[in-house]
Amino acid sequence: MTCILQLGPLTDRFNRALAAEHEVLRLWEADADAMLDQHGNGVDIVVTSARFGCTASLIDRLPNLRAIISFGVGYDAIDVAAARARQIAVSNTPDVLNECVADLAFGMLIDCARQMSRADRFVRAGEWPSGGLPLASRVSGKRLGIVGLGRIGEAVAKRASGFDMQVRYHNRRPVEGSVHGYERDLVELARWSDFLVLTCPGGESTRNLIDMAVLEALGPKGMLINVARGSVVDEPALVQALLDGRLGGAALDVYAHEPHVPDALMALPNVVLLPHIGSATEETRLAMEELLWANLRTFLERGEVLTAV
Ligand code: NDP
């Protein structure tokens, strides 16, 4: 029988179904060291998520590991190089979440520009009868910069066309055949943009890509929308730029040290704070689960995964 090491809980439905079909070791419910000492040799497959990842040191403790099957598209928390070195297959769940993550990014953009969350807090606090809010920023017709025009970035760009926005983007290289303008220099893209949306991967190659120079170029009227990873932004620089008014606003779904949100951000009215919910709809989570199952079953049948990282 295949032995699966599950690193953390996914949906209740998935946890139950996996345990019904396979011998499952639940690492998060156990003394992890003791479990790995006792059962590490017998583990064939790791089931994990973008959140729980899979480190090189864990891979080292699983000498017979053959596959890492992950829930989520981002794999910055999985040591893919360590897996590759041992020819361990790694899968993620791309594409099925594009629309919902892009919906959220666009919702965050509108919220930040039009102060929707702020206005909601204003009404709930009973402040409407005695005061008003400052005027907001228009969304339609503005300039949208996208950092990472991939699957999710394209879905964000598609939404922008309905708002008559101009779109430019920055990737490491231009997307062949793209109708959107490419900007090799990220600071230049930020200078041009009213809104800068981040949809690139996390990990070392993008760490602190959004630094003070980029934030200052985006400027006191510019807004940053991050649905990528907290690691992509120099978070202390972001906090400082917002406190100093060097950046106009920010809408964040991801943070450097989740679930920690810097205290300074909590007090700022021009910041929208979400708890990493990009793909968190019933429909998308079900589709992600189904793709995870398809990867697992295909690996068990044929020794390969459908959506390899
Ligand atoms: P894709 O791989 O399709 O797109 C990523 C894009 O980023 C590519 O266009 C790539 O272009 C660009 N990119 C990669 N590295 C760099 C770099 N160093 N500098 C600039 N651009 C770069 O990924 P997806 O669209 O499927 O997903 C993107 C990310 O969104 C995920 O990795 C994940 O971190 C995040 N995400 C967040 C969610 C949330 O809940 N908030 C949910 C789902 C995903 P090129 O290679 O040419 O540079």
Coordinates of C-alpha atoms and ligand atoms in Angstrom, one line a residue:
M1 CA 0.0 0.0 0.0
T2 CA 1.2 3.5 -0.9
C3 CA 2.2 5.6 2.1
I4 CA 1.3 9.3 1.9
L5 CA 2.8 11.9 4.2
Q6 CA 0.4 14.8 4.4
L7 CA 2.1 18.0 5.7
G8 CA -0.9 20.0 6.6
P9 CA -4.7 20.1 6.4
L10 CA -6.4 20.9 3.1
T11 CA -10.2 20.9 2.9
D12 CA -12.1 18.6 5.3
R13 CA -13.6 16.8 2.3
F14 CA -10.1 16.2 0.9
N15 CA -8.6 15.1 4.2
R16 CA -11.3 12.6 4.7
A17 CA -11.2 11.2 1.2
L18 CA -7.4 10.9 1.2
A19 CA -7.5 9.0 4.5
A20 CA -10.2 6.7 3.3
E21 CA -8.2 5.7 0.2
H22 CA -4.7 5.6 1.5
E23 CA -2.4 5.0 4.4
V24 CA -1.9 8.7 5.4
L25 CA 0.5 10.0 8.0
R26 CA -0.7 13.4 9.2
L27 CA 2.5 15.3 10.1
W28 CA 0.7 18.3 11.6
E29 CA -1.1 16.2 14.2
A30 CA 2.0 14.3 15.3
D31 CA 5.4 14.8 16.9
A32 CA 7.0 15.5 13.5
D33 CA 10.5 14.3 14.5
A34 CA 9.2 11.1 16.0
M35 CA 7.0 10.4 13.0
L36 CA 9.7 10.9 10.5
D37 CA 12.2 8.8 12.5
Q38 CA 9.7 6.0 12.7
H39 CA 8.0 6.1 9.3
G40 CA 10.2 8.3 7.0
N41 CA 11.7 5.3 5.2
G42 CA 8.2 4.1 4.2
V43 CA 6.9 7.4 2.7
D44 CA 6.2 7.2 -1.1
I45 CA 4.4 10.5 -1.7
V46 CA 4.1 13.9 0.0
V47 CA 0.9 15.8 -0.2
T48 CA 1.3 19.4 0.6
S49 CA 0.2 22.9 -0.4
A50 CA 1.7 26.2 -1.5
R51 CA 1.4 27.2 2.2
F52 CA 3.1 24.1 3.8
G53 CA 5.7 23.7 1.1
C54 CA 8.4 21.0 1.4
T55 CA 11.9 21.8 2.5
A56 CA 15.2 20.1 1.4
S57 CA 15.7 18.8 5.0
L58 CA 12.3 17.1 5.0
I59 CA 13.1 15.6 1.5
D60 CA 16.4 14.3 3.0
R61 CA 14.4 12.4 5.7
L62 CA 12.3 10.6 3.1
P63 CA 14.7 8.3 1.2
N64 CA 12.0 6.6 -0.8
L65 CA 10.0 9.6 -1.7
R66 CA 8.8 9.6 -5.3
A67 CA 6.4 12.5 -5.7
I68 CA 5.4 15.8 -4.1
I69 CA 1.8 16.6 -5.0
S70 CA 0.9 20.2 -4.0
F71 CA -2.3 22.2 -3.8
G72 CA -1.8 25.7 -5.2
V73 CA 0.1 27.1 -8.1
G74 CA 3.0 28.8 -6.2
Y75 CA 5.8 26.4 -5.4
D76 CA 8.3 28.8 -3.8
A77 CA 8.0 26.9 -0.5
I78 CA 8.9 23.6 -2.1
D79 CA 12.6 22.9 -2.7
V80 CA 12.2 21.9 -6.3
A81 CA 16.0 21.7 -6.9
A82 CA 16.3 19.2 -4.0
A83 CA 13.4 17.2 -5.5
R84 CA 14.9 17.3 -9.0
A85 CA 18.3 16.1 -7.7
R86 CA 16.6 12.9 -6.6
Q87 CA 14.2 12.7 -9.6
I88 CA 11.2 13.2 -7.4
A89 CA 8.2 14.4 -9.4
V90 CA 6.6 17.7 -8.2
S91 CA 3.1 18.9 -9.3
N92 CA 1.1 22.0 -8.6
T93 CA -2.5 23.2 -9.6
P94 CA -2.1 25.8 -12.3
D95 CA -4.7 27.5 -14.4
V96 CA -7.8 26.4 -12.5
L97 CA -7.4 29.4 -10.1
N98 CA -6.5 32.1 -12.6
E99 CA -10.0 33.7 -12.8
C100 CA -10.6 33.9 -9.1
V101 CA -7.2 35.3 -8.2
A102 CA -7.6 37.9 -11.0
D103 CA -11.1 38.7 -9.8
L104 CA -9.7 39.3 -6.3
A105 CA -6.8 41.4 -7.6
F106 CA -9.1 43.6 -9.6
G107 CA -11.5 43.9 -6.6
M108 CA -8.6 44.9 -4.4
L109 CA -7.5 47.5 -7.0
I110 CA -11.0 49.0 -7.1
D111 CA -11.3 48.9 -3.3
C112 CA -8.0 50.7 -2.9
A113 CA -8.8 53.4 -5.5
R114 CA -12.4 53.9 -4.5
Q115 CA -11.8 53.5 -0.7
M116 CA -14.6 50.9 -0.4
S117 CA -13.3 49.2 2.7
R118 CA -12.5 52.5 4.2
A119 CA -16.0 53.8 3.4
D120 CA -17.5 50.6 4.9
R121 CA -15.6 51.2 8.1
F122 CA -16.8 54.9 8.1
V123 CA -20.4 53.9 7.9
R124 CA -20.2 51.2 10.5
A125 CA -18.4 53.5 12.9
G126 CA -21.4 55.9 12.7
E127 CA -19.3 58.7 11.2
W128 CA -21.5 59.4 8.1
P129 CA -24.0 61.8 9.8
S130 CA -21.2 64.0 11.0
G131 CA -18.6 64.0 8.3
G132 CA -17.3 62.9 4.9
L133 CA -14.5 61.0 3.2
P134 CA -11.8 62.5 1.1
L135 CA -12.4 62.1 -2.7
A136 CA -11.1 58.8 -4.1
S137 CA -9.2 58.0 -7.3
R138 CA -10.9 57.0 -10.6
V139 CA -10.2 53.5 -12.0
S140 CA -11.5 53.5 -15.6
G141 CA -9.1 54.7 -18.2
K142 CA -6.1 54.6 -15.9
R143 CA -2.7 53.0 -16.5
L144 CA -2.2 49.5 -15.2
G145 CA 1.3 48.0 -14.8
I146 CA 1.5 44.2 -14.3
V147 CA 4.6 42.6 -12.8
G148 CA 4.4 39.0 -14.1
L149 CA 2.2 38.7 -17.2
G150 CA 1.7 34.9 -16.9
R151 CA -1.5 33.0 -16.4
I152 CA -3.0 35.2 -13.6
G153 CA -1.4 38.4 -15.0
E154 CA -3.1 37.8 -18.4
A155 CA -6.5 37.3 -16.6
V156 CA -5.9 40.6 -14.7
A157 CA -5.1 42.3 -18.1
K158 CA -8.4 40.9 -19.6
R159 CA -10.4 42.6 -16.8
A160 CA -8.6 45.9 -17.3
S161 CA -9.7 46.0 -20.9
G162 CA -13.3 46.3 -19.6
F163 CA -12.3 49.4 -17.7
D164 CA -10.6 51.0 -20.7
M165 CA -7.3 50.8 -19.0
Q166 CA -3.9 50.9 -20.8
V167 CA -1.8 47.9 -19.8
R168 CA 2.0 47.5 -19.8
Y169 CA 4.0 44.8 -18.1
H170 CA 7.4 43.7 -16.8
N171 CA 8.6 40.1 -17.1
R172 CA 12.2 38.9 -17.4
R173 CA 11.5 38.6 -21.1
P174 CA 8.7 39.8 -23.4
V175 CA 5.7 37.5 -24.0
E176 CA 5.6 36.6 -27.6
G177 CA 2.5 37.9 -29.4
S178 CA 1.3 39.9 -26.4
V179 CA -0.8 42.9 -27.3
H180 CA 0.5 44.7 -24.2
G181 CA 3.5 46.9 -24.1
Y182 CA 6.7 45.4 -22.5
E183 CA 8.8 47.4 -20.1
R184 CA 12.2 45.9 -19.4
D185 CA 12.9 48.4 -16.6
L186 CA 10.7 47.9 -13.6
V187 CA 11.2 51.4 -12.2
E188 CA 10.1 52.8 -15.6
L189 CA 7.0 50.7 -15.5
A190 CA 6.2 51.9 -12.0
R191 CA 6.7 55.5 -13.1
W192 CA 4.3 55.1 -15.9
S193 CA 1.7 53.2 -13.8
D194 CA -1.3 54.4 -11.8
F195 CA -1.7 50.9 -10.4
L196 CA 1.0 48.2 -10.2
V197 CA -0.3 44.7 -9.8
L198 CA 2.0 41.9 -8.8
T199 CA 1.3 38.5 -10.2
C200 CA 4.8 37.0 -10.5
P201 CA 6.1 34.0 -8.5
G202 CA 7.7 34.2 -5.0
G203 CA 11.1 32.7 -4.2
E204 CA 14.7 34.0 -4.5
S205 CA 14.5 35.3 -8.1
T206 CA 11.9 37.8 -7.1
R207 CA 12.8 38.6 -3.5
N208 CA 12.4 42.3 -2.8
L209 CA 11.9 43.1 -6.5
I210 CA 9.6 45.9 -5.3
D211 CA 12.0 48.0 -3.4
M212 CA 11.9 51.7 -2.4
A213 CA 13.0 52.8 -5.8
V214 CA 10.0 51.1 -7.4
L215 CA 7.6 52.4 -4.7
E216 CA 8.9 56.0 -5.1
A217 CA 8.5 55.7 -8.9
L218 CA 4.9 54.5 -8.4
G219 CA 4.6 57.7 -6.3
P220 CA 2.2 59.5 -4.0
K221 CA -0.8 58.9 -6.1
G222 CA 0.2 55.4 -7.2
M223 CA -1.2 52.2 -5.7
L224 CA 0.4 48.7 -5.3
I225 CA -1.7 45.6 -5.4
N226 CA 0.0 42.4 -4.3
V227 CA -1.6 39.0 -4.9
A228 CA 1.8 37.4 -5.7
R229 CA 3.9 36.7 -2.5
G230 CA 4.9 38.8 0.4
S231 CA 8.6 38.1 -0.4
V232 CA 8.3 40.0 -3.7
V233 CA 8.0 43.3 -1.8
D234 CA 10.5 44.9 0.6
E235 CA 7.9 45.1 3.3
P236 CA 9.7 47.6 5.6
A237 CA 10.2 49.9 2.6
L238 CA 6.5 49.5 1.7
V239 CA 5.5 50.5 5.3
Q240 CA 7.8 53.5 5.2
A241 CA 6.7 54.6 1.8
L242 CA 3.0 54.5 3.0
L243 CA 3.8 56.3 6.2
D244 CA 5.7 59.0 4.5
G245 CA 3.1 59.5 1.7
R246 CA 5.7 58.5 -0.9
L247 CA 3.2 55.8 -2.1
G248 CA -0.5 56.6 -2.5
G249 CA -2.0 53.3 -1.3
A250 CA -1.7 49.5 -1.2
A251 CA -3.9 46.5 -1.3
L252 CA -2.3 43.3 0.0
D253 CA -3.4 39.7 0.0
V254 CA 0.1 38.4 0.9
Y255 CA 2.8 39.4 3.4
A256 CA 6.4 38.7 4.3
H257 CA 5.7 36.7 7.4
E258 CA 2.1 35.4 7.2
P259 CA -0.1 35.5 9.2
H260 CA 1.8 38.5 10.7
V261 CA 0.6 41.9 9.3
P262 CA 2.8 44.9 10.3
D263 CA 1.1 46.9 12.9
A264 CA 1.8 50.2 11.1
L265 CA -0.4 49.0 8.2
M266 CA -3.4 48.3 10.4
A267 CA -3.6 52.0 11.3
L268 CA -3.4 53.3 7.7
P269 CA -6.7 54.2 6.0
N270 CA -5.3 53.9 2.4
V271 CA -4.4 50.2 2.8
V272 CA -6.6 47.2 2.1
L273 CA -5.5 44.1 4.0
L274 CA -6.7 40.6 3.1
P275 CA -5.7 37.3 4.6
H276 CA -4.2 35.5 1.6
I277 CA -7.6 34.5 0.0
G278 CA -6.7 34.7 -3.7
S279 CA -8.0 31.3 -4.6
A280 CA -10.4 30.9 -1.7
T281 CA -13.8 30.4 -3.5
E282 CA -15.8 27.2 -3.3
E283 CA -15.6 26.7 -7.0
T284 CA -11.8 27.2 -7.3
R285 CA -10.9 25.2 -4.2
L286 CA -12.9 22.3 -5.6
A287 CA -11.2 22.6 -9.0
M288 CA -7.8 22.7 -7.3
E289 CA -8.7 19.6 -5.2
E290 CA -9.8 17.8 -8.4
L291 CA -6.5 18.6 -10.1
L292 CA -4.6 17.5 -7.1
W293 CA -6.5 14.2 -7.1
A294 CA -5.8 13.8 -10.9
N295 CA -2.1 14.4 -10.3
L296 CA -2.1 11.8 -7.4
R297 CA -4.0 9.2 -9.3
T298 CA -2.0 9.6 -12.5
F299 CA 1.2 9.3 -10.6
L300 CA 0.0 6.1 -8.9
E301 CA -1.1 4.7 -12.2
R302 CA 1.7 5.8 -14.5
G303 CA 4.5 7.2 -12.4
E304 CA 4.1 10.7 -13.7
V305 CA 2.1 13.8 -12.8
L306 CA -0.2 15.8 -15.1
T307 CA 0.8 19.3 -14.2
A308 CA 4.5 19.1 -13.4
V309 CA 6.4 22.0 -11.9
Ligands
NDP1 P1 3.0 32.0 -14.2 O1 4.2 31.2 -14.2 O2 2.0 31.7 -15.3 O3 3.3 33.6 -14.4 C1 4.4 34.2 -13.7 C2 4.9 35.4 -14.5 O4 5.9 36.0 -13.7 C3 5.5 35.0 -15.8 O5 5.0 35.8 -16.8 C4 7.0 35.2 -15.6 O6 7.6 35.7 -16.9 C5 7.0 36.3 -14.6 N1 8.3 36.3 -13.8 C6 8.9 35.2 -13.2 N2 10.0 35.6 -12.6 C7 10.1 36.9 -12.7 C8 11.1 37.8 -12.3 N3 12.2 37.5 -11.6 N4 10.9 39.1 -12.7 C9 9.8 39.5 -13.4 N5 8.8 38.6 -13.8 C10 9.0 37.4 -13.5 O7 2.3 32.0 -12.8 P2 0.8 32.2 -12.4 O8 0.2 33.3 -13.1 O9 0.1 30.9 -12.5 O10 1.0 32.5 -10.8 C11 1.7 33.6 -10.4 C12 1.9 33.6 -8.9 O11 0.7 34.1 -8.3 C13 2.2 32.3 -8.2 O12 3.5 31.8 -8.3 C14 1.8 32.6 -6.8 O13 2.9 33.0 -6.0 C15 0.8 33.7 -6.9 N6 -0.6 33.2 -6.4 C16 -1.1 33.8 -5.4 C17 -2.4 33.4 -4.9 C18 -3.0 34.1 -3.7 O14 -3.8 33.4 -3.0 N7 -2.8 35.4 -3.5 C19 -3.1 32.3 -5.5 C20 -2.4 31.8 -6.7 C21 -1.2 32.2 -7.1 P3 9.2 35.4 -17.1 O15 9.5 34.0 -16.8 O16 9.4 35.8 -18.6 O17 9.9 36.4 -16.3

